[in-house]
mmCIF file of C-alpha atoms in Angstrom:
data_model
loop_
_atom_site.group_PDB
_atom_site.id
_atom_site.type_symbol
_atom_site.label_atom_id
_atom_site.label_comp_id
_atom_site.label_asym_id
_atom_site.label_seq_id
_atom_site.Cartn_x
_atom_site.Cartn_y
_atom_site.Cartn_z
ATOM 1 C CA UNK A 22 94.623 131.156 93.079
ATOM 2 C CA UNK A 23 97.349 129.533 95.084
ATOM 3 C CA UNK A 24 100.493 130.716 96.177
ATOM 4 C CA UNK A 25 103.156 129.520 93.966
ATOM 5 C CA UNK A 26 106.315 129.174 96.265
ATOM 6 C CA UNK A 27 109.099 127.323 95.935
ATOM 7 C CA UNK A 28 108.379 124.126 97.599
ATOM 8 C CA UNK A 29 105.177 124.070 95.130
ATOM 9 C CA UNK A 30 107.764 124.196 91.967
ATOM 10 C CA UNK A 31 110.160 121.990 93.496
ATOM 11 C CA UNK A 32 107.609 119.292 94.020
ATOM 12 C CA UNK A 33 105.918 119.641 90.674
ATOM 13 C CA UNK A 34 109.038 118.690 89.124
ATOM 14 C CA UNK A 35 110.196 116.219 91.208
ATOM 15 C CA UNK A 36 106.321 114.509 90.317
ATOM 16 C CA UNK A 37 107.148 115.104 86.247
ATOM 17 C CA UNK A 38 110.807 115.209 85.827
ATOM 18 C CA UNK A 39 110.040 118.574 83.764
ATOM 19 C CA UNK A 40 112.350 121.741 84.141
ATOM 20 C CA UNK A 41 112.418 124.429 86.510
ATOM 21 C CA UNK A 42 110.584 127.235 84.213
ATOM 22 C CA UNK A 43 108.416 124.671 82.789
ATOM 23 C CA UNK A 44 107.146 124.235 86.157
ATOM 24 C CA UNK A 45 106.848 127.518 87.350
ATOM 25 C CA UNK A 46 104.810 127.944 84.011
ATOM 26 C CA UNK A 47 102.587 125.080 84.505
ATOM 27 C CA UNK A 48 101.774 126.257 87.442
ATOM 28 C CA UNK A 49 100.861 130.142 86.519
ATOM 29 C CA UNK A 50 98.802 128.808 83.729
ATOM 30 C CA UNK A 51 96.950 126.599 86.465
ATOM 31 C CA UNK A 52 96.598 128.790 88.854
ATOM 32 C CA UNK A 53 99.164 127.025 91.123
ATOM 33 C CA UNK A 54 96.711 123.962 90.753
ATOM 34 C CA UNK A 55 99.166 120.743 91.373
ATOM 35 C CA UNK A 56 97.047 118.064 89.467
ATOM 36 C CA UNK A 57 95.961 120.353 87.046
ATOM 37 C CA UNK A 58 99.625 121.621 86.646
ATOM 38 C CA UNK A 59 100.699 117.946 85.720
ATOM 39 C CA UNK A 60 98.607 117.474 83.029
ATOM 40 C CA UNK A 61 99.566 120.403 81.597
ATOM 41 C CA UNK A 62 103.217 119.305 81.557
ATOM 42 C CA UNK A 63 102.002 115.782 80.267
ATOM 43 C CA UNK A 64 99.779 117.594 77.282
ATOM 44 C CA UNK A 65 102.554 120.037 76.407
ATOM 45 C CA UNK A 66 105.104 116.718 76.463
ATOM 46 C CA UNK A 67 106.916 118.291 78.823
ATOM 47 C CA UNK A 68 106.259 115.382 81.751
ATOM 48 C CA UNK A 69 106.210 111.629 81.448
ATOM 49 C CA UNK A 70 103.200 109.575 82.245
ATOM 50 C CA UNK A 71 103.039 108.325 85.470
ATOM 51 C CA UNK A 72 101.421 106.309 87.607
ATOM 52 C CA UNK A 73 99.102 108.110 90.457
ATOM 53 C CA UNK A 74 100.254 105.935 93.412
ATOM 54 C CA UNK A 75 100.601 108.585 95.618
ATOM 55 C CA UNK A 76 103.819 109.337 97.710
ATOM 56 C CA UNK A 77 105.132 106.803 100.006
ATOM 57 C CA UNK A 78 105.227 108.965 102.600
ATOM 58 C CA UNK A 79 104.272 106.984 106.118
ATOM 59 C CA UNK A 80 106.296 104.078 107.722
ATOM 60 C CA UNK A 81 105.295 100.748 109.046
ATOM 61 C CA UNK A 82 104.909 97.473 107.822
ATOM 62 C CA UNK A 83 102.982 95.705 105.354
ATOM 63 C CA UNK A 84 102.234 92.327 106.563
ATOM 64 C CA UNK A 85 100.514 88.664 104.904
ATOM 65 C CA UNK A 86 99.128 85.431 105.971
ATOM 66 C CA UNK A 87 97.666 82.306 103.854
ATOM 67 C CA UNK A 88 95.424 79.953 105.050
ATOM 68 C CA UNK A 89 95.066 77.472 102.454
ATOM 69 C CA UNK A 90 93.149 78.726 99.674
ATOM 70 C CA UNK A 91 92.447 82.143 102.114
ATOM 71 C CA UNK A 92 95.069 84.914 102.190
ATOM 72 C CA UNK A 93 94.842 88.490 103.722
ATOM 73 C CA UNK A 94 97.206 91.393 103.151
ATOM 74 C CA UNK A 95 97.461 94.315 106.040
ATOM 75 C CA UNK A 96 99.230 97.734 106.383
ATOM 76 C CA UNK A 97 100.326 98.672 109.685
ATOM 77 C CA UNK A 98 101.525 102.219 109.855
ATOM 78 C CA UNK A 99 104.176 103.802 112.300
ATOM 79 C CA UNK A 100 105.558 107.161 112.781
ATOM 80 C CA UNK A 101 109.289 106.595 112.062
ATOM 81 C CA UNK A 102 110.914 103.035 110.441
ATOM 82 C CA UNK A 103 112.570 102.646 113.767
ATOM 83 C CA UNK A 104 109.495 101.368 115.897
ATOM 84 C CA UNK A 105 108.822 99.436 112.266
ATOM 85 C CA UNK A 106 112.176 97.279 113.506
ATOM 86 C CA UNK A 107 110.653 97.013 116.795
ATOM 87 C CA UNK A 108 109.409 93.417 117.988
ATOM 88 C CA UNK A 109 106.301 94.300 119.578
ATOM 89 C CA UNK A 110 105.804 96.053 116.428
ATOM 90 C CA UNK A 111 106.559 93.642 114.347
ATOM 91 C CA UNK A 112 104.602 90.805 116.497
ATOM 92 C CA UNK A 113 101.320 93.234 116.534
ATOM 93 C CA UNK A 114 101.910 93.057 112.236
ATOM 94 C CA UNK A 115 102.217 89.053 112.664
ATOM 95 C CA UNK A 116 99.271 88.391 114.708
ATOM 96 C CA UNK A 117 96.773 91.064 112.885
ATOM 97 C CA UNK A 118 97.635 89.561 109.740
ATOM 98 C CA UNK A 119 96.428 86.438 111.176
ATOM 99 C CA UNK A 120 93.299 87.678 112.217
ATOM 100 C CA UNK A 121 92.422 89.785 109.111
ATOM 101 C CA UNK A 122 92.291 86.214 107.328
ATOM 102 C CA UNK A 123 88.597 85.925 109.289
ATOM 103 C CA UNK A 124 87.722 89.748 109.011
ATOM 104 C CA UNK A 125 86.567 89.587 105.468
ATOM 105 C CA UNK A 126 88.892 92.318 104.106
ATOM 106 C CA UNK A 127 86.679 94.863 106.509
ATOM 107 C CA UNK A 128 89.188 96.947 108.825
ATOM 108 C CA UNK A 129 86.538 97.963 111.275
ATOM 109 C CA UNK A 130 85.690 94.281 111.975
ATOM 110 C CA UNK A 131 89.382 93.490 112.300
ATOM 111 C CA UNK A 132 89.986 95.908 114.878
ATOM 112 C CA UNK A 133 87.358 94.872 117.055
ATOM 113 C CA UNK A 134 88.509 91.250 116.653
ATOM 114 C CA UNK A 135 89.703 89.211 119.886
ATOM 115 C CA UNK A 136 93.691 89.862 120.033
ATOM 116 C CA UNK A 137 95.629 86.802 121.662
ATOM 117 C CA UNK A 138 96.128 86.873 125.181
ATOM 118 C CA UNK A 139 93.229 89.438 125.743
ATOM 119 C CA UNK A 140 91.414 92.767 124.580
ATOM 120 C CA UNK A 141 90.722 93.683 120.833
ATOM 121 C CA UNK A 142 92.825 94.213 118.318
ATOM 122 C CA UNK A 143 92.237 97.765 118.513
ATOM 123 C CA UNK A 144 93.228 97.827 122.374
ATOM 124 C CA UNK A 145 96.048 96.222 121.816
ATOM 125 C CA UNK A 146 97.192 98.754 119.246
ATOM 126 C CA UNK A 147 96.288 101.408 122.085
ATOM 127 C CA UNK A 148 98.375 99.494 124.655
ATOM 128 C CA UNK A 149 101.133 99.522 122.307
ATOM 129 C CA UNK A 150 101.254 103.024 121.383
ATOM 130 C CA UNK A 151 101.433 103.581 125.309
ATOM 131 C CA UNK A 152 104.730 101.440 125.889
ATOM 132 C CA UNK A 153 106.235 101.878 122.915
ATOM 133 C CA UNK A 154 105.649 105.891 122.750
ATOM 134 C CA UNK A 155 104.882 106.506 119.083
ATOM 135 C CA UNK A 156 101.737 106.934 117.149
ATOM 136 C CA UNK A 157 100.052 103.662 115.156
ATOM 137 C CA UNK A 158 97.349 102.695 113.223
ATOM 138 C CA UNK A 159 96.057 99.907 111.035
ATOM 139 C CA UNK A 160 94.957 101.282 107.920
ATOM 140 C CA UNK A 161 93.454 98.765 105.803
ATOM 141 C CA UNK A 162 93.434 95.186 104.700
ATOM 142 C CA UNK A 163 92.044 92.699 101.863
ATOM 143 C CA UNK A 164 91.540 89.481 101.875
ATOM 144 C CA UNK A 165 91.536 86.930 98.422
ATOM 145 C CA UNK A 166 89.974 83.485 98.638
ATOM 146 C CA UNK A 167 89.258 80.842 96.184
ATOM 147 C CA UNK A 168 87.204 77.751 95.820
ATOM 148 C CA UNK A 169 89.878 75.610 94.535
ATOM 149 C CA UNK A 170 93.720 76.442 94.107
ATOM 150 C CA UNK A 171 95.992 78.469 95.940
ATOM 151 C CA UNK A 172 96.260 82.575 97.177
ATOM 152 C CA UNK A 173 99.934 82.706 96.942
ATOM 153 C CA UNK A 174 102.046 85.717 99.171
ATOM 154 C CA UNK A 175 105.035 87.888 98.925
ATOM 155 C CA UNK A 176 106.601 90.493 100.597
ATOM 156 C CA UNK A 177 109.015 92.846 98.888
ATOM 157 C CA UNK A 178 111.713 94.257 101.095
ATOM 158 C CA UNK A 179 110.627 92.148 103.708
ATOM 159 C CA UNK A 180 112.019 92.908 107.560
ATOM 160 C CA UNK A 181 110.749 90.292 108.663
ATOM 161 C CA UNK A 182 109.194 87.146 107.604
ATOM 162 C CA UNK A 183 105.796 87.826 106.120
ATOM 163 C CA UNK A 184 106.517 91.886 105.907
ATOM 164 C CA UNK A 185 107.712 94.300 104.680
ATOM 165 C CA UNK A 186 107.227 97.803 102.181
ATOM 166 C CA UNK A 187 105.143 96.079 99.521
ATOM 167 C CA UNK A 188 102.799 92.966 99.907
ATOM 168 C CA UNK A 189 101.561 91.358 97.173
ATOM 169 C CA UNK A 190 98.614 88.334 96.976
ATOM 170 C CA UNK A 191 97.690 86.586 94.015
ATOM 171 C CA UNK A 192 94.345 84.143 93.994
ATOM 172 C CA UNK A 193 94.817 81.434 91.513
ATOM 173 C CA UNK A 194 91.870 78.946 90.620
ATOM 174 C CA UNK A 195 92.997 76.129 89.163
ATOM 175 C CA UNK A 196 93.191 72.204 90.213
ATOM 176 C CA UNK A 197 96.804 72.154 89.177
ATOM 177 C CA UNK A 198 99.256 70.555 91.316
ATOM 178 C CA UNK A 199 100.147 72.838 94.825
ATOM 179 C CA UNK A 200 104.003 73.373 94.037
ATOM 180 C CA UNK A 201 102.771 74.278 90.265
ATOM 181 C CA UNK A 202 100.632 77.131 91.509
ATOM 182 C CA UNK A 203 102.898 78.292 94.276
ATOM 183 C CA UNK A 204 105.906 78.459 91.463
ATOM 184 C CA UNK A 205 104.098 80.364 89.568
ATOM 185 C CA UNK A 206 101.792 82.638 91.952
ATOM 186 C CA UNK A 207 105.614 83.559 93.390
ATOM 187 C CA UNK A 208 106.476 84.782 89.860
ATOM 188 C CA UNK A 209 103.428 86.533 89.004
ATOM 189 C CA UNK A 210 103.408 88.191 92.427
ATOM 190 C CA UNK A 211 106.998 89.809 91.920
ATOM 191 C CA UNK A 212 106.291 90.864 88.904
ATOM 192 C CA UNK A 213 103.137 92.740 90.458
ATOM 193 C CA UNK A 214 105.240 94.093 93.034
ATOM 194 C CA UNK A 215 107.379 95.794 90.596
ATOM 195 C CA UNK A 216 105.236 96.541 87.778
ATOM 196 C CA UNK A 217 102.293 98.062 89.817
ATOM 197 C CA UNK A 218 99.497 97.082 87.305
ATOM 198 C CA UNK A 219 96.608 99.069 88.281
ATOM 199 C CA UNK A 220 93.455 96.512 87.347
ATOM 200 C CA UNK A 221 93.416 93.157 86.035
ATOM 201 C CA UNK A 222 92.039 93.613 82.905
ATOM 202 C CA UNK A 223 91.896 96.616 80.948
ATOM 203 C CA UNK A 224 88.260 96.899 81.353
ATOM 204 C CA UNK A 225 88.558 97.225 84.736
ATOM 205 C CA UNK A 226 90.914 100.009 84.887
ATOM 206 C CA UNK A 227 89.179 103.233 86.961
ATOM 207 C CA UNK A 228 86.710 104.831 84.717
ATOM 208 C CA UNK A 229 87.877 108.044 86.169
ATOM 209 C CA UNK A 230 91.119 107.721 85.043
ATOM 210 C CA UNK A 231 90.830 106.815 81.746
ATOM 211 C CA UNK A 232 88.957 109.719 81.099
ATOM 212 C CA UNK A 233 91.829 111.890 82.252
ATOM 213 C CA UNK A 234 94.423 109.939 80.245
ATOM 214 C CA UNK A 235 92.088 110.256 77.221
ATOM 215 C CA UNK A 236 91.487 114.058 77.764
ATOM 216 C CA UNK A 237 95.839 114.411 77.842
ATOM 217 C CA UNK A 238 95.832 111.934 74.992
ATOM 218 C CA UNK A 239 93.643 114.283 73.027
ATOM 219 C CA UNK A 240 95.171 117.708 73.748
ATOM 220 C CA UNK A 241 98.405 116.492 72.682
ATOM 221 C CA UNK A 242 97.356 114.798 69.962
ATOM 222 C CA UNK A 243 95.304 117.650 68.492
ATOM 223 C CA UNK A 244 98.583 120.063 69.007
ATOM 224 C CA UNK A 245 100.393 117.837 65.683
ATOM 225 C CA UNK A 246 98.084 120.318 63.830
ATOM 226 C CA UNK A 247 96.361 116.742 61.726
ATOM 227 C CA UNK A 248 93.626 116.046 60.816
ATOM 228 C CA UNK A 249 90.660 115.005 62.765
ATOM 229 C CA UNK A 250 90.147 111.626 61.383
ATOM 230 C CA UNK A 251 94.177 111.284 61.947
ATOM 231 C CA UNK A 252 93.659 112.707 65.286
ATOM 232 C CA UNK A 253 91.247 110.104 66.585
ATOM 233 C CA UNK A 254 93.211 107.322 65.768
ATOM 234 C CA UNK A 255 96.364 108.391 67.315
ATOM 235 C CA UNK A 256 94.122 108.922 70.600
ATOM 236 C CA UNK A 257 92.843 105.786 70.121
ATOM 237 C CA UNK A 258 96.212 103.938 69.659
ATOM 238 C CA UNK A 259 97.436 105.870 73.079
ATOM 239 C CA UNK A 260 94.359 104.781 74.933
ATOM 240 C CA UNK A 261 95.249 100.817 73.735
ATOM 241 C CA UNK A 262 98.733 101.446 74.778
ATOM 242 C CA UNK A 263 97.930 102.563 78.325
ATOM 243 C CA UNK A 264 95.690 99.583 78.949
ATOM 244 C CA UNK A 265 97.696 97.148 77.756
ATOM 245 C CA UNK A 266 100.821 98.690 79.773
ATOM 246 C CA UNK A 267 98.600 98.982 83.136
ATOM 247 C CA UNK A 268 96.494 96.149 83.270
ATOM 248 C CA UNK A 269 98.366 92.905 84.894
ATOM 249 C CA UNK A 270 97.088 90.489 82.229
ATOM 250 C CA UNK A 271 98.623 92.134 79.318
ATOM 251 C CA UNK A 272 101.787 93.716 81.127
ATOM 252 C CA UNK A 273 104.998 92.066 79.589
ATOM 253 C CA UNK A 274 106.022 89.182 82.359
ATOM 254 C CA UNK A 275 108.925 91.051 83.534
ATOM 255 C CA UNK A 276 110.821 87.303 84.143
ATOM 256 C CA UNK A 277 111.519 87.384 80.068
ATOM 257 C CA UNK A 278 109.948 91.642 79.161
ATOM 258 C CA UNK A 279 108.351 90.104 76.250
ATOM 259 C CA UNK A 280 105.363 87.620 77.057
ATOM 260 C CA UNK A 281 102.032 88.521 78.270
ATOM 261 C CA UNK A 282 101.096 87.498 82.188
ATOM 262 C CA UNK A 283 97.945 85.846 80.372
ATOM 263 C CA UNK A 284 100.045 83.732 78.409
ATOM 264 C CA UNK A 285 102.375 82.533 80.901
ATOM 265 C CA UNK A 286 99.123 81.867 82.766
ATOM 266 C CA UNK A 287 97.621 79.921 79.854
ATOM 267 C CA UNK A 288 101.049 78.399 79.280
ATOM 268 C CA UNK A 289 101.293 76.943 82.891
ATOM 269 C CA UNK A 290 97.791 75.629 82.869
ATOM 270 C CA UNK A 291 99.009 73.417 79.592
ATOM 271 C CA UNK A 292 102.525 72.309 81.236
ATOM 272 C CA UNK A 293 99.993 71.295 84.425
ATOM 273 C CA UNK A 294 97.499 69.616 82.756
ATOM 274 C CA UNK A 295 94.928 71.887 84.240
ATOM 275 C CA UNK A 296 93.315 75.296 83.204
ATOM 276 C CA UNK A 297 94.379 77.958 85.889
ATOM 277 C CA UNK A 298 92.422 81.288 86.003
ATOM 278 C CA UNK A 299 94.012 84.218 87.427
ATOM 279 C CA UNK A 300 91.362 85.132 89.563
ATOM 280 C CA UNK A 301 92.585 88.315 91.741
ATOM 281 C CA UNK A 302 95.504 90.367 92.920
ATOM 282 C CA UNK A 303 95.962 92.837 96.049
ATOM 283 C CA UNK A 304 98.888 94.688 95.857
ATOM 284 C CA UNK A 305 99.480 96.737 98.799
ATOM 285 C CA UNK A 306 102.817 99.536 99.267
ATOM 286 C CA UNK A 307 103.564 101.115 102.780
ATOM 287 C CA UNK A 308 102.260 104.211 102.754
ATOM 288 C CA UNK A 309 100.753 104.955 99.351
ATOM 289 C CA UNK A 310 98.240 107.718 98.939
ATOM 290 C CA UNK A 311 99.368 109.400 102.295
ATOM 291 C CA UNK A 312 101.291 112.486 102.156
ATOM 292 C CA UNK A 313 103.563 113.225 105.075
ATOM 293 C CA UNK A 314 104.830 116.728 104.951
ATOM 294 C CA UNK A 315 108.309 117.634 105.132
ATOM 295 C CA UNK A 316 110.128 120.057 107.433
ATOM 296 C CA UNK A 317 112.306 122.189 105.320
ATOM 297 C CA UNK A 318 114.269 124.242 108.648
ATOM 298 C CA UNK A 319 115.260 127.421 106.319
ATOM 299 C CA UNK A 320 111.475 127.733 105.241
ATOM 300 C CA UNK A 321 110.055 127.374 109.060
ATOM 301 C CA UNK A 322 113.140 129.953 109.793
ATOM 302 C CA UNK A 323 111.502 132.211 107.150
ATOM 303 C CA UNK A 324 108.322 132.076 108.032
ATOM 304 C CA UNK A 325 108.814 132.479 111.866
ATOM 305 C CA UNK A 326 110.654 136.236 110.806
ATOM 306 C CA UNK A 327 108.543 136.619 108.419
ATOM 307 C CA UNK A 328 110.297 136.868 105.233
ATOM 308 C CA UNK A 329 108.392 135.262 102.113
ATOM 309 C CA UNK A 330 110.023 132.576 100.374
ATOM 310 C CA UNK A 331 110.815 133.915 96.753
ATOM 311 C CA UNK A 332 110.458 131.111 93.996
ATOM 312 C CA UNK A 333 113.784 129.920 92.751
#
């Protein structure tokens, strides 16, 4: 079982928005099991669903490039947002994001790519984490191409041109008019950057965790004390409801909050003359997945003396 202190407690409720005791709880019933201490909330109603994007916990940059009907997205990371300001930083995010446009969405391959003026890419990163005195890495990329159309970028919060905290492509195949497929790739693009579908389609959401939604679905479902037939459906209904809210094609367009992406899709193809297809999306947020711990000075005081830190 593990130790239930309270950092645990204070970041089980800041994941689930549930109270104090009801976190403490969830925990003792888990076994001081975080993930498994969430669901619990979520069954008992006690949390709201949310969306497992990790914390955004590292700094950096987030950087795109667009070659025509090529784009490729790239996360840079840092140690501290300071040396994310910085323009050899910011240069090294530039010129990678060129290069991951021929690396085929493979970050091995980009890093032993030929950097500008000499060396690899990954030397160059080396060289830079000399002079400017700071860890770095390049964590991963992606790269979207179609046959005919446009791959259409954005950068959310960008700090300089072409990144930022959240990079967004969007592949669109279509032979629409250029400026009708840039207008609306830009749209669709925000709206992925701050709606965070998690698949395209709801078919392709991860089969892992719809099985987990389903299981939460079910638990509380089966606590309104009806019957089974009653049960199912209600399970059933949550299940639609979940897809529909987390798959991009079905979200609400958050330009309007009320029409489907597929439709505006469908409904710009018309205006253009010219079917588009929504072909892909890569949505990528500094930092997401990694978990930085934080210093908490009276708890490293504590534990140097060697008092235990009682749960509040």
């Amino acid at each position: 079982m593990a130790e239930i202190t309270a950092a645990t407690v204070k970041e089980l409720r800041e994941r689930t928005g549930a109270g104090m005791m009801d976190c403490k709880k969830a925990l003792a019933e888990n076994g001081g099991d975080m993930e498994a201490s969430v669901d619990w909330l979520r069954a008992k109603g006690l949390a709201a669903a949310a969306k497992k994007a990790g914390r955004t916990a590292a700094e950096g940059l987030v950087g795109v490039a667009v070659d025509g009907t090529k784009g490729a997205v790239v996360e840079v990371n840092s140690e501290t947002d300071f040396v994310a300001k910085n323009e050899q930083f910011q240069e090294f995010v530039r010129e990678v994001s060129k290069l991951a446009l021929g690396a085929g969405g493979d970050v091995e391959a980009l890093k032993t790519a030929a950097y500008p003026g000499g060396g690899s890419v990954e030397e160059k990163l080396t060289d830079n984490i000399a002079t400017i005195g700071e860890n770095q890495s390049l964590r991963r990329t992606a790269v979207l191409e179609v046959g005919e159309g446009a791959v259409v970028s954005y950068v959310h919060n960008a700090a300089a041109p072409n990144m930022g905290k959240i990079g967004v492509l969007v592949a669109l195949e279509s032979a629409a008019p250029a400026e009708t497929l840039q207008a609306l790739g830009k749209q669709i693009a925000m709206h992925i950057a701050a709606a965070n579908p998690l698949a395209l389609n709801g078919d392709d959401l991860d089969t892992d965790l719809m099985a987990r939604e389903k299981a939460i679905a079910m638990e509380k479902a089966a606590e309104s004390g009806k019957p089974a037939n009653i049960v199912e459906k209600m399970v059933e209904g949550t299940m639609a409801k979940f897809r529909k809210e987390n798959a991009l094609l079905s979200q609400l367009f958050v330009m309007d909050n009320k029409t489907p992406v597929a439709d505006v899709v469908a409904q710009a193809g018309n205006e253009a003359g010219s079917p588009i297809t929504l072909k892909a999306y890569q949505r990528f947020q500094l930092g997401e997945g990694i978990e930085k711990a934080e210093s908490d000075f009276a708890a490293e005081v504590a534990a140097a003396s060697g008092v235990p830190q009682p749960v509040a």
